[in-house]
Coordinates of C-alpha atoms in Angstrom, one line a residue:
M1 CA 0.0 0.2 0.1
A2 CA 1.1 3.6 -1.1
D3 CA 0.9 6.4 1.6
G4 CA -1.5 8.8 0.3
R5 CA -4.9 10.3 -0.5
N6 CA -6.6 7.7 -3.2
N7 CA -3.2 5.8 -3.6
Y8 CA -4.6 2.6 -2.7
R9 CA -4.2 -0.5 -5.1
M10 CA -6.2 -3.2 -4.2
D11 CA -4.6 -7.0 -5.2
P12 CA -4.8 -8.5 -8.5
Y13 CA -8.1 -9.7 -8.9
H14 CA -7.5 -13.4 -11.3
R15 CA -9.3 -16.8 -12.1
M16 CA -9.6 -19.2 -14.7
D17 CA -12.3 -21.2 -15.0
I18 CA -12.7 -24.7 -17.1
S19 CA -15.8 -26.6 -18.3
V20 CA -16.4 -29.9 -19.9
T21 CA -19.4 -30.6 -22.2
W22 CA -20.4 -33.8 -23.0
K23 CA -23.6 -35.4 -25.3
G24 CA -25.0 -38.6 -24.2
I25 CA -26.4 -40.6 -27.2
E26 CA -28.7 -39.3 -28.9
S27 CA -32.7 -40.7 -29.8
K28 CA -36.0 -39.9 -31.4
N29 CA -37.2 -39.4 -28.0
L30 CA -34.4 -38.5 -25.8
N31 CA -31.2 -36.0 -26.4
R32 CA -29.3 -35.6 -22.7
V33 CA -26.3 -33.3 -22.4
G34 CA -24.4 -33.0 -19.5
T35 CA -21.6 -30.0 -17.6
S36 CA -18.9 -30.3 -15.6
A37 CA -17.4 -26.9 -14.3
S38 CA -15.0 -25.2 -12.1
F39 CA -14.5 -21.7 -11.5
N40 CA -11.8 -20.5 -9.9
V41 CA -9.1 -23.2 -10.2
Y42 CA -6.9 -21.3 -8.4
N43 CA -8.4 -21.6 -5.2
R44 CA -7.1 -17.8 -5.4
Y45 CA -9.5 -15.6 -2.5
N46 CA -9.9 -12.8 -4.5
P47 CA -11.7 -9.6 -3.3
Y48 CA -15.5 -9.6 -3.0
I49 CA -16.0 -6.3 -1.1
I50 CA -13.5 -4.2 0.3
Y51 CA -14.7 -1.9 3.1
F52 CA -12.3 0.4 5.5
D53 CA -11.8 0.2 9.4
N54 CA -11.4 2.8 11.5
K55 CA -9.1 2.4 14.5
V56 CA -8.5 4.9 16.9
D57 CA -5.5 5.0 19.8
N58 CA -4.2 7.5 21.7
G59 CA -6.1 10.2 19.3
V60 CA -4.6 8.5 15.9
V61 CA -7.0 7.6 13.5
T62 CA -5.5 5.4 11.1
I63 CA -7.8 3.4 7.9
E64 CA -6.9 0.2 7.2
A65 CA -8.9 -1.2 4.1
K66 CA -10.3 -4.8 4.5
Q67 CA -11.6 -7.5 1.7
I68 CA -14.3 -10.1 2.4
S69 CA -13.7 -13.0 -0.6
L70 CA -15.9 -15.6 -1.2
F71 CA -15.7 -19.6 -2.7
P72 CA -12.3 -19.7 -3.0
I73 CA -13.0 -22.3 -5.8
L74 CA -16.9 -23.7 -6.9
P75 CA -17.3 -27.1 -9.1
S76 CA -20.5 -27.6 -10.6
I77 CA -22.5 -30.5 -12.3
T78 CA -25.5 -30.3 -14.6
Y79 CA -27.2 -32.5 -16.7
N80 CA -29.9 -32.1 -19.1
F81 CA -32.1 -34.2 -21.0
K82 CA -35.0 -33.3 -23.5
F83 CA -37.8 -35.7 -24.2

C-alpha cells in the first residue's frame, strides 16, 4: 500500500474457469447433455467486497482497508435432458 490520499491499490483479481460438456447418445425421443465446470481453479481468495475500518489509538485515527472473499473454488455439475 502507498501512503497518501487515493493511492490505495487492490490486489490483482485473477481466476481461471474450466468446463467440459459431453453429449449422450441421441435418439428420437431423448437428448442428453452433461456439463462439469469449476470456477476459480487457482483457488485464489479474490476480493468480493472491500471496506475501510477506522481505528482510534490515543487520539490517532488510522484507516485500514479490509476485504471479504467468497468461494475460493466452486465446482458444479449439470445434466440436461429433453424428451
